[in-house]
Short mmCIF file of C-alpha atoms in Angstrom, two decimals:
data_model
loop_
_atom_site.label_atom_id
_atom_site.label_comp_id
_atom_site.label_asym_id
_atom_site.label_seq_id
_atom_site.Cartn_x
_atom_site.Cartn_y
_atom_site.Cartn_z
CA UNK K 1 78.33 -21.93 -34.94
CA UNK K 2 76.10 -18.93 -35.53
CA UNK K 3 77.65 -15.90 -33.77
CA UNK K 4 74.10 -14.34 -33.22
CA UNK K 5 73.29 -17.19 -30.80
CA UNK K 6 76.03 -15.79 -28.46
CA UNK K 7 75.14 -12.09 -29.11
CA UNK K 8 71.50 -12.30 -28.40
CA UNK K 9 71.57 -13.42 -24.77
CA UNK K 10 74.19 -10.64 -24.12
CA UNK K 11 71.96 -8.02 -25.54
CA UNK K 12 68.87 -9.13 -23.75
CA UNK K 13 70.59 -8.96 -20.45
CA UNK K 14 72.23 -5.59 -21.11
CA UNK K 15 68.68 -4.15 -21.98
CA UNK K 16 67.18 -5.55 -18.68
CA UNK K 17 70.14 -4.17 -16.50
CA UNK K 18 69.82 -0.74 -17.93
CA UNK K 19 66.02 -0.79 -17.27
CA UNK K 20 66.41 -1.25 -13.59
CA UNK K 21 65.55 1.77 -11.63
CA UNK K 22 68.26 3.28 -9.24
CA UNK K 23 67.61 4.97 -5.81
CA UNK K 24 68.54 8.57 -6.48
CA UNK K 25 69.14 9.67 -2.84
CA UNK K 26 69.34 13.42 -2.13
CA UNK K 27 70.19 14.27 -5.90
CA UNK K 28 66.46 14.90 -6.39
CA UNK K 29 66.52 17.91 -4.18
CA UNK K 30 69.11 19.54 -6.43
CA UNK K 31 68.25 22.04 -9.14
CA UNK K 32 71.59 22.40 -10.96
CA UNK K 33 72.13 19.08 -12.64
CA UNK K 34 73.74 19.43 -16.04
CA UNK K 35 71.93 16.53 -17.57
CA UNK K 36 68.83 17.71 -19.44
CA UNK K 37 67.71 14.44 -20.87
CA UNK K 38 65.52 13.42 -17.95
CA UNK K 39 66.87 10.01 -18.00
CA UNK K 40 68.94 10.06 -14.89
CA UNK K 41 67.80 9.38 -11.25
CA UNK K 42 68.15 13.26 -10.76
CA UNK K 43 65.19 13.71 -12.90
CA UNK K 44 62.74 10.93 -13.20
CA UNK K 45 62.84 7.18 -13.35
CA UNK K 46 63.92 5.78 -16.80
CA UNK K 47 61.42 4.47 -19.22
CA UNK K 48 61.96 0.81 -19.54
CA UNK K 49 60.05 -0.10 -22.65
CA UNK K 50 56.62 -0.41 -21.23
CA UNK K 51 54.86 2.81 -22.09
CA UNK K 52 51.97 2.63 -19.46
CA UNK K 53 51.15 0.60 -16.35
CA UNK K 54 48.92 0.95 -13.26
CA UNK K 55 50.75 1.36 -10.17
CA UNK K 56 50.69 3.10 -6.67
CA UNK K 57 51.91 6.06 -4.77
CA UNK K 58 51.98 6.56 -0.90
CA UNK K 59 50.72 10.18 0.07
CA UNK K 60 50.64 11.41 3.50
CA UNK K 61 47.74 13.62 4.44
CA UNK K 62 48.35 17.46 5.11
CA UNK K 63 46.25 20.20 6.56
CA UNK K 64 44.68 21.24 3.14
CA UNK K 65 44.56 17.65 1.84
CA UNK K 66 43.09 15.57 4.40
CA UNK K 67 39.83 14.11 2.75
CA UNK K 68 39.50 11.56 -0.11
CA UNK K 69 37.96 14.21 -2.33
CA UNK K 70 40.80 16.96 -1.92
CA UNK K 71 43.46 14.29 -2.31
CA UNK K 72 41.88 12.63 -5.23
CA UNK K 73 41.59 15.98 -6.91
CA UNK K 74 45.11 16.94 -6.22
CA UNK K 75 46.44 13.52 -7.64
CA UNK K 76 43.98 13.49 -10.58
CA UNK K 77 42.54 10.11 -9.65
CA UNK K 78 39.03 8.71 -9.05
CA UNK K 79 38.02 9.16 -5.43
CA UNK K 80 35.89 5.90 -5.52
CA UNK K 81 39.25 3.86 -6.25
CA UNK K 82 41.19 5.78 -3.37
CA UNK K 83 38.50 5.20 -0.93
CA UNK K 84 38.12 1.43 -1.86
CA UNK K 85 41.82 0.43 -1.71
CA UNK K 86 42.16 2.39 1.58
CA UNK K 87 39.08 0.78 3.24
CA UNK K 88 37.41 4.19 3.76
CA UNK K 89 33.56 4.59 3.52
CA UNK K 90 33.07 8.23 4.16
CA UNK K 91 34.94 10.10 1.29
CA UNK K 92 34.16 13.59 2.96
CA UNK K 93 35.43 12.44 6.38
CA UNK K 94 38.56 14.33 7.88
CA UNK K 95 41.45 12.07 8.05
CA UNK K 96 44.29 12.40 10.65
CA UNK K 97 47.21 14.26 9.55
CA UNK K 98 50.42 12.38 8.42
CA UNK K 99 48.25 9.36 7.57
CA UNK K 100 49.45 7.22 4.71
CA UNK K 101 47.15 6.74 1.88
CA UNK K 102 47.44 4.48 -1.23
CA UNK K 103 46.85 6.43 -4.48
CA UNK K 104 46.29 4.25 -7.46
CA UNK K 105 47.76 6.12 -10.59
CA UNK K 106 48.53 5.29 -14.16
CA UNK K 107 52.35 5.65 -14.90
CA UNK K 108 53.18 6.62 -18.46
CA UNK K 109 56.95 6.67 -18.78
CA UNK K 110 57.27 10.05 -17.16
CA UNK K 111 55.92 10.82 -14.35
CA UNK K 112 58.05 11.28 -6.95
CA UNK K 113 58.99 14.75 -8.34
CA UNK K 114 62.50 16.07 -8.56
CA UNK K 115 63.79 19.73 -8.60
CA UNK K 116 65.08 19.45 -12.23
CA UNK K 117 62.11 17.86 -13.57
CA UNK K 118 59.78 20.71 -12.22
CA UNK K 119 62.01 23.23 -13.81
CA UNK K 120 62.04 21.35 -17.11
CA UNK K 121 58.26 21.14 -17.10
CA UNK K 122 57.54 24.67 -16.16
CA UNK K 123 58.31 28.26 -17.17
CA UNK K 124 59.22 29.32 -13.62
CA UNK K 125 62.57 29.66 -12.16
CA UNK K 126 63.63 27.93 -8.96
CA UNK K 127 62.83 30.84 -6.62
CA UNK K 128 60.56 32.97 -8.90
CA UNK K 129 57.15 31.32 -8.40
CA UNK K 130 53.98 33.50 -8.90
CA UNK K 131 51.14 33.51 -6.42
CA UNK K 132 48.07 31.97 -8.08
CA UNK K 133 50.25 30.41 -10.76
CA UNK K 134 49.80 26.89 -11.95
CA UNK K 135 52.72 24.54 -12.19
CA UNK K 136 52.96 21.03 -13.62
CA UNK K 137 54.11 18.34 -11.18
CA UNK K 138 55.20 15.16 -12.86
CA UNK K 139 54.82 12.18 -10.32
CA UNK K 140 57.69 9.91 -10.09
CA UNK K 141 56.78 6.40 -10.99
CA UNK K 142 57.98 3.28 -12.73
CA UNK K 143 56.45 0.23 -14.46
CA UNK K 144 57.97 -3.27 -13.92
CA UNK K 145 60.58 -4.55 -16.33
CA UNK K 146 60.10 -7.89 -18.31
CA UNK K 147 62.38 -9.64 -15.91
CA UNK K 148 60.44 -8.35 -12.87
CA UNK K 149 57.18 -9.30 -14.41
CA UNK K 150 58.57 -12.85 -14.92
CA UNK K 151 59.38 -12.65 -11.21
CA UNK K 152 55.89 -12.14 -10.51
CA UNK K 153 56.24 -8.43 -9.84
CA UNK K 154 53.06 -6.68 -10.86
CA UNK K 155 53.55 -3.15 -9.25
CA UNK K 156 56.17 -0.83 -8.24
CA UNK K 157 54.78 1.26 -5.41
CA UNK K 158 56.40 4.66 -5.00
CA UNK K 159 57.19 5.10 -1.34
CA UNK K 160 58.00 8.45 0.05
CA UNK K 161 60.65 8.10 2.79
CA UNK K 162 60.53 9.76 6.10
CA UNK K 163 62.91 10.50 9.10
CA UNK K 164 62.66 7.12 11.02
CA UNK K 165 62.51 4.84 7.90
CA UNK K 166 65.03 2.33 6.91
CA UNK K 167 65.00 -0.28 4.20
CA UNK K 168 64.41 -2.92 6.73
CA UNK K 169 61.30 -1.15 8.24
CA UNK K 170 59.86 -0.57 4.76
CA UNK K 171 60.33 -4.14 3.67
CA UNK K 172 58.70 -5.33 6.83
CA UNK K 173 55.79 -2.88 6.41
CA UNK K 174 54.94 -4.10 2.94
CA UNK K 175 55.85 -7.78 3.53
CA UNK K 176 58.63 -7.67 0.92
CA UNK K 177 61.91 -9.45 1.16
CA UNK K 178 64.79 -7.24 2.25
CA UNK K 179 67.03 -8.48 -0.59
CA UNK K 180 64.40 -7.95 -3.06
CA UNK K 181 64.01 -4.04 -2.04
CA UNK K 182 67.77 -3.75 -2.29
CA UNK K 183 67.96 -5.51 -5.63
CA UNK K 184 65.01 -3.56 -7.27
CA UNK K 185 66.40 -0.14 -6.29
CA UNK K 186 69.90 -1.02 -7.29
CA UNK K 187 71.60 -0.30 -3.84
CA UNK K 188 75.26 -0.88 -3.89
CA UNK K 189 75.22 -2.49 -0.46
CA UNK K 190 72.70 -3.64 1.98
CA UNK K 191 74.20 -1.09 4.40
CA UNK K 192 73.29 1.80 2.02
CA UNK K 193 71.59 4.57 3.91
CA UNK K 194 68.25 6.33 2.65
CA UNK K 195 67.33 10.01 3.09
CA UNK K 196 64.12 11.45 4.08
CA UNK K 197 62.26 13.35 1.35
CA UNK K 198 63.41 10.86 -1.14
CA UNK K 199 61.57 7.94 -2.50
CA UNK K 200 62.14 4.30 -3.44
CA UNK K 201 60.19 1.69 -5.47
CA UNK K 202 58.63 -1.30 -3.40
CA UNK K 203 57.97 -4.43 -5.67
CA UNK K 204 54.62 -5.96 -5.19
CA UNK K 205 53.14 -9.21 -6.42
CA UNK K 206 49.47 -7.92 -5.50
CA UNK K 207 47.80 -4.66 -4.76
CA UNK K 208 48.93 -3.02 -1.38
CA UNK K 209 46.55 -3.32 1.56
CA UNK K 210 45.18 -0.50 3.69
CA UNK K 211 46.55 -2.48 6.86
CA UNK K 212 49.98 -1.85 5.51
CA UNK K 213 49.72 1.99 5.68
CA UNK K 214 50.23 3.89 8.97
CA UNK K 215 49.78 7.17 10.72
CA UNK K 216 53.03 8.87 11.05
CA UNK K 217 54.25 10.67 14.11
CA UNK K 218 57.61 11.95 14.55
CA UNK K 219 59.51 10.63 17.59
CA UNK K 220 61.23 13.80 17.99
CA UNK K 221 57.89 15.67 18.36
CA UNK K 222 56.60 13.12 20.64
CA UNK K 223 59.65 13.27 22.91
CA UNK K 224 59.57 17.03 22.83
CA UNK K 225 55.91 17.08 23.98
CA UNK K 226 56.65 14.42 26.40
CA UNK K 227 59.30 16.62 27.91
CA UNK K 228 57.12 19.75 27.90
CA UNK K 229 54.31 17.66 29.49
CA UNK K 230 56.56 16.52 32.19
CA UNK K 231 58.04 19.96 32.69
CA UNK K 232 54.56 21.47 32.91
CA UNK K 233 53.35 18.82 35.54
CA UNK K 234 56.36 19.48 37.62
CA UNK K 235 55.91 23.34 37.44
CA UNK K 236 52.31 22.89 38.30
CA UNK K 237 52.79 20.56 41.21
CA UNK K 238 55.44 22.97 42.80
CA UNK K 239 53.37 25.99 42.26
CA UNK K 240 50.21 24.19 43.67
CA UNK K 241 52.20 23.05 46.74
CA UNK K 242 53.58 26.47 47.36
CA UNK K 243 50.17 28.08 47.09
CA UNK K 244 48.69 25.57 49.52
CA UNK K 245 51.47 26.24 52.02
CA UNK K 246 50.77 30.02 51.81
CA UNK K 247 47.01 29.42 52.33
CA UNK K 248 47.69 27.38 55.40
CA UNK K 249 50.04 30.03 56.86
CA UNK K 250 47.47 32.68 56.21
CA UNK K 251 44.56 30.73 58.02
CA UNK K 252 46.76 29.89 61.07
CA UNK K 253 47.76 33.69 61.44
CA UNK K 254 44.11 34.82 60.98
CA UNK K 255 42.86 32.49 63.66
CA UNK K 256 45.67 33.28 66.09
CA UNK K 257 44.95 37.06 65.65
CA UNK K 258 41.31 36.54 66.36
CA UNK K 259 41.96 34.54 69.49
CA UNK K 260 44.22 37.17 70.75
CA UNK K 261 41.71 39.88 70.17
CA UNK K 262 39.07 38.03 72.01
CA UNK K 263 41.22 36.92 74.89
CA UNK K 264 39.99 38.60 78.36
CA UNK K 265 37.14 40.32 76.64
CA UNK K 266 33.75 40.19 78.26
CA UNK K 267 30.94 39.68 75.78
CA UNK K 268 27.81 41.39 76.84
CA UNK K 269 24.64 40.00 75.24
CA UNK K 270 21.79 42.31 75.06
CA UNK K 271 18.52 41.11 73.93
CA UNK K 272 16.35 43.19 71.53
CA UNK K 273 13.74 45.45 73.20
CA UNK K 274 10.73 43.73 71.59
CA UNK K 275 11.82 40.37 73.05
CA UNK K 276 12.33 41.99 76.42
CA UNK K 277 8.75 43.50 76.38
CA UNK K 278 7.54 40.02 75.42
CA UNK K 279 9.28 38.46 78.46
CA UNK K 280 7.85 41.30 80.62
CA UNK K 281 4.29 40.77 79.55
CA UNK K 282 4.41 37.06 80.16
CA UNK K 283 5.98 37.72 83.60
CA UNK K 284 2.83 40.07 84.48
CA UNK K 285 0.33 37.56 83.24
CA UNK K 286 1.67 34.67 85.22
CA UNK K 287 2.01 36.67 88.44
CA UNK K 288 -0.53 35.57 91.18
CA UNK K 289 -1.66 38.00 93.87
CA UNK K 290 -4.05 37.41 96.78
CA UNK K 291 -7.40 38.97 96.79
CA UNK K 292 -6.48 41.07 99.87
CA UNK K 293 -3.61 42.45 97.98
CA UNK K 294 -5.72 43.45 95.12
CA UNK K 295 -8.37 45.07 97.26
CA UNK K 296 -5.80 47.04 99.16
CA UNK K 297 -4.24 48.21 95.84
CA UNK K 298 -7.53 49.58 94.70
CA UNK K 299 -8.79 51.05 97.81
CA UNK K 300 -11.46 48.35 98.03
CA UNK K 301 -12.43 48.74 94.44
CA UNK K 302 -13.65 52.29 94.86
CA UNK K 303 -15.23 54.34 92.10
CA UNK K 304 -12.21 56.70 91.98
CA UNK K 305 -9.99 53.66 90.97
CA UNK K 306 -12.46 52.33 88.38
CA UNK K 307 -11.30 52.74 84.80
CA UNK K 308 -14.05 50.78 83.01
CA UNK K 309 -16.89 48.33 83.85
CA UNK K 310 -14.46 45.67 85.17
CA UNK K 311 -11.03 47.25 85.18
CA UNK K 312 -9.39 49.06 88.15
CA UNK K 313 -6.25 50.94 88.63
CA UNK K 314 -3.93 50.32 91.54
CA UNK K 315 -0.57 50.25 93.04
CA UNK K 316 1.30 47.22 94.33
CA UNK K 317 4.55 47.61 95.95
CA UNK K 318 5.00 51.04 94.24
CA UNK K 319 4.27 49.73 90.80
CA UNK K 320 1.18 50.95 88.98
CA UNK K 321 -1.03 48.18 87.65
CA UNK K 322 -4.40 47.50 86.02
CA UNK K 323 -6.56 44.99 87.73
CA UNK K 324 -9.40 43.38 85.78
CA UNK K 325 -12.49 41.77 87.55
CA UNK K 326 -13.00 38.46 86.01
CA UNK K 327 -15.50 36.73 88.22
CA UNK K 328 -19.25 36.97 88.42
CA UNK K 329 -19.31 37.81 92.27
CA UNK K 330 -20.36 41.31 93.13
CA UNK K 331 -17.60 43.28 94.84
CA UNK K 332 -18.82 44.79 98.10
CA UNK K 333 -17.22 47.89 99.71
#
């Protein structure tokens, strides 16, 4: 029997096993790894034989990168493709913060970022960055292996893990089998934990959908804001109630004081003089006297009492009056 027939399957299996990508965990945050080959999880994903492929990254919007244009420029991608796959019509519109966007990229056997890979690709040291300086940021991505392609896996989406994520949640979000996600990232056990600020690969048979993305809010912030909101409402309610009580007491005291001040006090009402004169005038006009009284008051309408052609002066009960003759009858002495 030909010995090569036994050797060939063994070599093929070995090649595919080495090509599988491994979840790196918190190693990507370290800057002192001794391996400088950039072929371990501490650097970038390994090159599995396929030199270039189309794949996707998940990017979360930030204050300076919250439009399709700014994000596309940052990621060196076509804004039209980014808008299309995310179902966005207004490329200049402001997007909510922490909204997940699907970014189509071309992965070329290098290429989310680790501390060591940044140092390897730039002249700056870990804590010696210069203001205004430019740095090269290799994006961490991977292409499907031959065995994955045969399993109808077309894309390996690079997903950035956040605080509340878990393998189960991510598999449900992208409609991927839990076991497939564990296998493709070479977890030792289904109980393995994942860490925030790291990334894993999500095997997809079709392009990701915009409905599979989400706008992320931290539960810790929500809980904190909820507590602050409840505390503010409580303080406002207590303060408002206390202020209302003070106002009520003040009004009661003021009313009581005024009642005590007005008790037993005679209020004298005095009309203005112009009103008094008006009343007096009306009283004089409406007063009716007998002719004999008028004749007596004017001494029989003598010339000495005459003021004008038809007006005489007189005195009635000690009051000086002016008497006007209004009739046409001639007054006789």
